[in-house]
Amino acid sequence: MKNLMNVLLGGKEGAIGLMILAIIILLLMPMFLDVFRLNLMGKYLTFAFVAVGLVLCWGHGGILSLGQGIFFGIGGYCMAMFLKLEASDMQSTAAQTTPGIPDFMDWNQVTSLPMLWEPFHSFSFTLFAIIIIPILLAFIIGFAMFTRRVGDVYFSIIMQAIVAILTILIIGQQGFTGGINGITDLKTLHGWDIRTDEAKYVLYYINALLLLAVIMISRFVLSSKLGRLLSAMRDKEERVRFSGYDVAMYKVFIFCFAAVVSSIGGAMFTLQVGFMSPTIIGIVPSIEMVILAAVGGRLSLIGAVYGAVLVNLGKTYFSEAFPELWLFLLGGLFIFVVMFLPDGLAGVYQKYVRPLFIKNKTVNGTTPPPTIDSDENKEPVMKGGVK
């Protein structure tokens, strides 16, 4: 049990980093932010789920997915469908031509609820769908790509193409998906009004706790044999394959795991923001999600959270102050990080901040602390002693 907790917390320094993050998002933010700003921060943290998933599949697995918006959208739309059906009871929609269906369907002259929507009357099925649908889609995509050894660049392009196809499909099927406006006017969850200040606080805490749990589970994955193999595949894929490992299936697994994490973030986004639309999951948002991981540090799980918050804060400011230029500024930020800060904020900490602590501890005669995510960055040892 002690060893398990040590793995989940990431060792002594990892535990300190996780504790600091927990104090910030669970204590300081609710204490000093008003309900509007806290809800906005909760929205930013939903994108941290995607960034954490990208740390796993891109940072450690070498799989640069420019289509994580797909999985974020799956979770978001699944939750939105359930909430919309709850808001579309016979009494609330009595004035419609066809009562009992979502308002956008009535506006588009849909006369009955599509079969695809029927299962989402059940909250249990909705939770099941949020987990299973992204796994199935990621498995299909991953198995098709990785077993054929599709190159990293081509994989990224294909993911962007899939994002474009699904976005166009959602917009085109307006009568069934809400089109470009998405699914809006979401009010209650099992009769509980999610628009109240109390609900926003509760949902924020649920979101934050889920994020911390995902980070701990991700640390467990990275500290296992799978995590060491992922790093080995990223650096020397052919050598791992010649050592007898099924590289494709390991890639499929971590891609599916990242998809589920992103889907959970999408579901929490819908609950906290109150809508879901294709503008959240398109080509540009999917690229922005990669920027979150890059800024935080593509090898650091905790850095991904800070990156998600800081980039979204910057995005909010720039889009308001420079509405015509903010996309260029965001692109410039990504280029700057790639060229000058390849390890993101986590790299800045390792290079400039951590040595100060090491110096102080050395002067005091104590052992320097391990590096952040040290268990995640160990050079893997494969079969036959090959390194």
XYZ file of N, CA and C in Angstrom, residues 93-236:
432
model
N -41.933 21.994 -22.961
C -41.991 22.159 -24.421
C -43.420 22.108 -24.941
N -44.373 22.400 -24.078
C -45.789 22.310 -24.474
C -46.130 23.248 -25.620
N -45.423 24.371 -25.740
C -45.725 25.351 -26.784
C -45.154 24.959 -28.143
N -44.319 23.930 -28.186
C -43.714 23.521 -29.454
C -44.722 22.784 -30.336
N -44.421 22.717 -31.617
C -45.251 21.937 -32.535
C -45.228 20.469 -32.146
N -44.034 19.990 -31.761
C -43.877 18.615 -31.283
C -43.311 18.656 -29.873
N -44.137 18.592 -28.857
C -43.646 18.627 -27.471
C -42.796 17.392 -27.156
N -41.873 17.566 -26.215
C -41.081 16.431 -25.750
C -39.779 16.212 -26.479
N -39.444 17.091 -27.438
C -38.162 16.983 -28.135
C -37.402 18.297 -27.953
N -36.080 18.297 -28.108
C -35.308 19.539 -27.972
C -35.808 20.627 -28.909
N -35.694 21.878 -28.475
C -36.246 22.997 -29.237
C -35.658 23.117 -30.638
N -34.343 22.873 -30.795
C -33.748 23.026 -32.124
C -34.276 21.979 -33.106
N -34.687 20.827 -32.604
C -35.304 19.831 -33.475
C -36.662 20.318 -33.957
N -37.414 20.917 -33.048
C -38.728 21.448 -33.419
C -38.586 22.569 -34.439
N -37.594 23.422 -34.271
C -37.369 24.517 -35.220
C -37.021 23.983 -36.610
N -36.359 22.823 -36.656
C -35.963 22.227 -37.932
C -36.977 21.198 -38.427
N -38.180 21.245 -37.846
C -39.313 20.420 -38.288
C -39.062 18.922 -38.134
N -38.277 18.561 -37.133
C -38.138 17.149 -36.771
C -39.342 16.789 -35.911
N -40.045 15.723 -36.257
C -41.320 15.413 -35.593
C -41.225 14.339 -34.519
N -40.071 13.700 -34.399
C -39.911 12.686 -33.346
C -38.445 12.626 -32.929
N -38.225 12.148 -31.718
C -36.866 12.075 -31.198
C -36.083 10.993 -31.941
N -34.919 11.329 -32.521
C -34.119 10.327 -33.236
C -33.709 9.176 -32.317
N -33.555 7.994 -32.891
C -33.178 6.811 -32.113
C -31.833 6.997 -31.411
N -30.934 7.763 -32.038
C -29.624 8.003 -31.439
C -29.738 8.694 -30.092
N -30.783 9.503 -29.932
C -30.958 10.262 -28.697
C -31.639 9.462 -27.591
N -32.407 8.459 -27.949
C -33.240 7.745 -26.979
C -32.471 7.230 -25.760
N -31.298 6.575 -25.943
C -30.596 6.036 -24.758
C -30.145 7.108 -23.772
N -30.046 8.354 -24.234
C -29.523 9.410 -23.373
C -30.572 9.971 -22.419
N -31.728 9.322 -22.354
C -32.663 9.600 -21.267
C -32.100 9.070 -19.949
N -31.193 8.089 -20.057
C -30.604 7.452 -18.873
C -29.261 8.091 -18.532
N -29.116 8.512 -17.285
C -27.847 9.098 -16.847
C -26.759 8.025 -16.782
N -27.129 6.814 -16.402
C -26.157 5.714 -16.342
C -25.585 5.429 -17.723
N -26.464 5.400 -18.734
C -25.982 5.178 -20.098
C -25.092 6.328 -20.546
N -25.443 7.544 -20.152
C -24.642 8.712 -20.527
C -23.224 8.587 -19.991
N -23.083 8.214 -18.717
C -21.751 8.028 -18.132
C -21.000 6.904 -18.842
N -21.725 5.836 -19.160
C -21.135 4.713 -19.893
C -20.632 5.176 -21.258
N -21.448 5.973 -21.950
C -21.085 6.453 -23.287
C -19.878 7.376 -23.243
N -19.784 8.201 -22.208
C -18.658 9.128 -22.073
C -17.334 8.369 -22.000
N -17.363 7.163 -21.458
C -16.150 6.347 -21.336
C -15.948 5.447 -22.553
N -17.002 4.766 -22.978
C -16.862 3.720 -23.993
C -16.724 4.268 -25.410
N -17.513 5.273 -25.771
C -17.480 5.775 -27.151
C -16.091 6.286 -27.535
N -15.427 7.115 -26.715
C -14.071 7.533 -27.103
C -13.085 6.370 -27.169
N -13.260 5.368 -26.296
C -12.381 4.195 -26.361
C -12.547 3.481 -27.698
N -13.795 3.266 -28.108
C -14.057 2.567 -29.369
C -13.513 3.341 -30.562
N -13.785 4.651 -30.588
C -13.311 5.458 -31.715
C -11.789 5.523 -31.737
N -11.179 5.727 -30.574
C -9.714 5.790 -30.513
C -9.098 4.448 -30.893
N -9.749 3.348 -30.496
C -9.232 2.021 -30.849
C -9.278 1.812 -32.359
N -10.384 2.195 -32.981
C -10.519 2.030 -34.434
C -9.461 2.850 -35.169
N -9.340 4.122 -34.773
C -8.355 4.993 -35.422
C -6.939 4.494 -35.149
N -6.647 4.222 -33.881
C -5.305 3.807 -33.507
C -4.896 2.486 -34.135
N -5.799 1.512 -34.096
C -5.477 0.201 -34.666
C -5.218 0.319 -36.162
N -6.050 1.099 -36.851
C -5.880 1.269 -38.298
C -4.571 1.975 -38.635
N -4.184 2.946 -37.817
C -2.980 3.732 -38.103
C -1.697 3.042 -37.637
N -1.701 2.580 -36.397
C -0.455 2.090 -35.803
C -0.049 0.716 -36.323
N -1.022 -0.143 -36.628
C -0.655 -1.455 -37.180
C -0.082 -1.328 -38.589
N -0.415 -0.237 -39.264
C 0.136 0.025 -40.598
C 1.380 0.913 -40.540
N 1.807 1.215 -39.332
C 3.015 2.012 -39.098
C 2.956 3.360 -39.814
N 1.809 4.010 -39.737
C 1.661 5.341 -40.323
C 2.580 6.301 -39.579
N 3.324 7.112 -40.299
C 4.274 8.038 -39.698
C 3.608 9.094 -38.837
N 4.400 9.688 -37.946
C 3.862 10.669 -37.004
C 3.210 11.852 -37.708
N 3.870 12.377 -38.742
C 3.331 13.537 -39.455
C 2.019 13.178 -40.133
N 1.977 12.029 -40.787
C 0.757 11.617 -41.477
C -0.370 11.341 -40.482
N -0.017 10.795 -39.325
C -1.033 10.554 -38.293
C -1.653 11.870 -37.842
N -0.830 12.885 -37.630
C -1.339 14.194 -37.212
C -2.258 14.785 -38.268
N -1.868 14.647 -39.538
C -2.695 15.176 -40.631
C -4.025 14.439 -40.702
N -3.979 13.120 -40.552
C -5.210 12.322 -40.600
C -6.141 12.705 -39.458
N -5.591 12.933 -38.270
C -6.424 13.346 -37.138
C -7.090 14.685 -37.411
N -6.367 15.614 -38.029
C -6.969 16.897 -38.395
C -8.086 16.705 -39.413
N -7.889 15.782 -40.349
C -8.927 15.506 -41.342
C -10.179 14.933 -40.680
N -9.994 14.042 -39.710
C -11.139 13.460 -39.002
C -11.881 14.535 -38.219
N -11.128 15.445 -37.590
C -11.761 16.560 -36.876
C -12.609 17.385 -37.832
N -12.056 17.691 -39.005
C -12.787 18.493 -39.992
C -14.058 17.783 -40.444
N -13.962 16.480 -40.692
C -15.125 15.709 -41.144
C -16.231 15.716 -40.094
N -15.874 15.439 -38.845
C -16.879 15.388 -37.785
C -17.486 16.761 -37.512
N -16.669 17.808 -37.597
C -17.189 19.161 -37.391
C -18.197 19.522 -38.469
N -17.854 19.226 -39.715
C -18.777 19.493 -40.829
C -20.050 18.673 -40.676
N -19.907 17.423 -40.228
C -21.071 16.555 -40.030
C -21.991 17.118 -38.955
N -21.424 17.573 -37.847
C -22.229 18.130 -36.756
C -22.959 19.384 -37.210
N -22.249 20.255 -37.928
C -22.868 21.495 -38.401
C -23.948 21.207 -39.436
N -23.684 20.241 -40.315
C -24.636 19.933 -41.382
C -25.912 19.287 -40.893
N -25.832 18.499 -39.825
C -27.017 17.823 -39.296
C -27.664 18.673 -38.200
N -28.038 19.876 -38.558
C -28.538 20.836 -37.580
C -29.765 20.341 -36.831
N -30.633 19.649 -37.516
C -31.855 19.176 -36.880
C -31.625 18.115 -35.817
N -30.458 17.483 -35.827
C -30.166 16.414 -34.876
C -29.079 16.788 -33.861
N -28.270 17.799 -34.205
C -27.136 18.154 -33.347
C -27.159 19.597 -32.852
N -28.052 20.407 -33.388
C -28.066 21.821 -33.031
C -27.214 22.673 -33.944
N -26.500 22.034 -34.890
C -25.717 22.766 -35.875
C -24.589 23.574 -35.269
N -24.311 24.724 -35.879
C -23.204 25.572 -35.445
C -23.434 26.133 -34.047
N -24.701 26.307 -33.665
C -25.012 26.826 -32.327
C -24.786 25.791 -31.239
N -24.792 24.521 -31.619
C -24.597 23.458 -30.646
C -25.838 23.189 -29.811
N -25.637 22.528 -28.694
C -26.725 22.197 -27.767
C -26.634 23.168 -26.594
N -27.643 24.005 -26.466
C -27.611 25.088 -25.481
C -28.797 25.004 -24.518
N -28.858 25.976 -23.625
C -29.962 26.111 -22.668
C -30.099 24.859 -21.799
N -28.983 24.432 -21.235
C -28.968 23.266 -20.352
C -29.159 23.756 -18.924
N -30.139 23.194 -18.230
C -30.574 23.791 -16.967
C -30.354 22.919 -15.738
N -30.770 21.665 -15.815
C -30.784 20.843 -14.607
C -30.121 19.488 -14.822
N -29.650 18.917 -13.719
C -29.117 17.558 -13.684
C -29.899 16.800 -12.629
N -30.797 15.927 -13.057
C -31.695 15.220 -12.141
C -32.464 16.202 -11.252
N -32.930 17.272 -11.863
C -33.711 18.263 -11.131
C -32.892 19.286 -10.375
N -31.582 19.108 -10.344
C -30.684 20.031 -9.643
C -30.259 21.132 -10.603
N -30.586 22.370 -10.290
C -30.298 23.502 -11.169
C -28.794 23.776 -11.184
N -28.160 23.498 -12.322
C -26.704 23.659 -12.429
C -26.307 25.103 -12.723
N -27.286 25.998 -12.796
C -26.988 27.410 -13.078
C -26.809 28.236 -11.810
N -27.117 27.683 -10.665
C -27.017 28.437 -9.415
C -25.561 28.562 -8.969
N -25.297 29.539 -8.106
C -23.939 29.729 -7.587
C -23.475 28.509 -6.797
N -24.376 27.938 -6.016
C -24.028 26.753 -5.229
C -23.608 25.604 -6.136
N -24.368 25.399 -7.217
C -24.054 24.321 -8.151
C -22.703 24.550 -8.819
N -22.399 25.792 -9.141
C -21.123 26.094 -9.788
C -19.946 25.775 -8.868
N -20.111 26.037 -7.576
C -19.058 25.682 -6.620
C -18.888 24.166 -6.542
N -20.004 23.450 -6.456
C -19.951 21.992 -6.344
C -19.318 21.379 -7.588
N -19.744 21.830 -8.763
C -19.209 21.298 -10.015
C -17.725 21.620 -10.161
N -17.327 22.782 -9.685
C -15.902 23.135 -9.738
C -15.081 22.152 -8.903
N -15.552 21.859 -7.698
C -14.813 20.938 -6.829
C -14.781 19.524 -7.425
N -15.898 19.086 -7.992
C -15.916 17.769 -8.642
C -14.899 17.733 -9.774
N -14.891 18.784 -10.563
C -13.961 18.892 -11.681
C -12.509 18.843 -11.199
N -12.202 19.615 -10.168
C -10.833 19.672 -9.647
C -10.396 18.331 -9.063
N -11.281 17.676 -8.324
C -10.948 16.380 -7.724
C -10.748 15.309 -8.795
N -11.587 15.329 -9.820
C -11.416 14.388 -10.928
C -10.076 14.603 -11.621
N -9.702 15.858 -11.800
C -8.425 16.163 -12.446
C -7.254 15.636 -11.623
N -7.291 15.838 -10.320
C -6.227 15.324 -9.456
C -6.177 13.797 -9.503
N -7.355 13.163 -9.550
C -7.406 11.702 -9.641
C -6.809 11.215 -10.954
N -7.100 11.911 -12.043
C -6.554 11.549 -13.354
C -5.034 11.674 -13.351
N -4.516 12.720 -12.722
C -3.057 12.891 -12.635
C -2.420 11.726 -11.878
N -3.041 11.308 -10.779
C -2.494 10.208 -9.989
C -2.541 8.894 -10.766
N -3.642 8.646 -11.464
C -3.742 7.425 -12.277
C -2.712 7.449 -13.399
N -2.523 8.621 -13.996
C -1.540 8.757 -15.073
C -0.131 8.486 -14.557
N 0.156 8.927 -13.343
C 1.463 8.644 -12.746
C 1.657 7.148 -12.538
N 0.587 6.479 -12.158
C 0.667 5.029 -11.986
C 0.999 4.358 -13.317
N 0.340 4.810 -14.388
C 0.598 4.244 -15.717
C 2.046 4.486 -16.128
N 2.526 5.701 -15.929
C 3.877 6.050 -16.367
C 4.964 5.383 -15.532
N 4.654 5.045 -14.294
C 5.649 4.388 -13.437
C 5.694 2.880 -13.659
N 4.751 2.368 -14.428
C 4.692 0.935 -14.702
C 5.616 0.576 -15.863
N 5.652 -0.697 -16.184
C 6.432 -1.164 -17.327
C 5.949 -0.494 -18.602
N 4.634 -0.278 -18.717
C 4.073 0.380 -19.893
C 4.673 1.770 -20.074
N 4.781 2.528 -18.978
C 5.328 3.873 -19.067
C 6.757 3.880 -19.569
N 7.561 2.937 -19.091
C 8.951 2.862 -19.544
C 9.026 2.459 -21.010
N 8.128 1.573 -21.423
C 8.097 1.179 -22.831
C 7.664 2.336 -23.727
N 6.736 3.150 -23.241
C 6.291 4.304 -24.027
C 7.454 5.240 -24.328
N 8.245 5.533 -23.299
C 9.397 6.407 -23.500
C 10.408 5.775 -24.451
N 10.568 4.467 -24.348
C 11.487 3.766 -25.244
C 10.978 3.805 -26.678
N 9.667 3.619 -26.856
C 9.088 3.662 -28.203
C 9.201 5.052 -28.811
N 9.074 6.056 -27.973
C 9.200 7.430 -28.461
C 10.600 7.686 -29.025
N 11.616 7.147 -28.354
C 12.996 7.436 -28.742
C 13.572 6.410 -29.717
N 13.261 5.132 -29.505
C 13.836 4.064 -30.333
C 12.758 3.023 -30.640
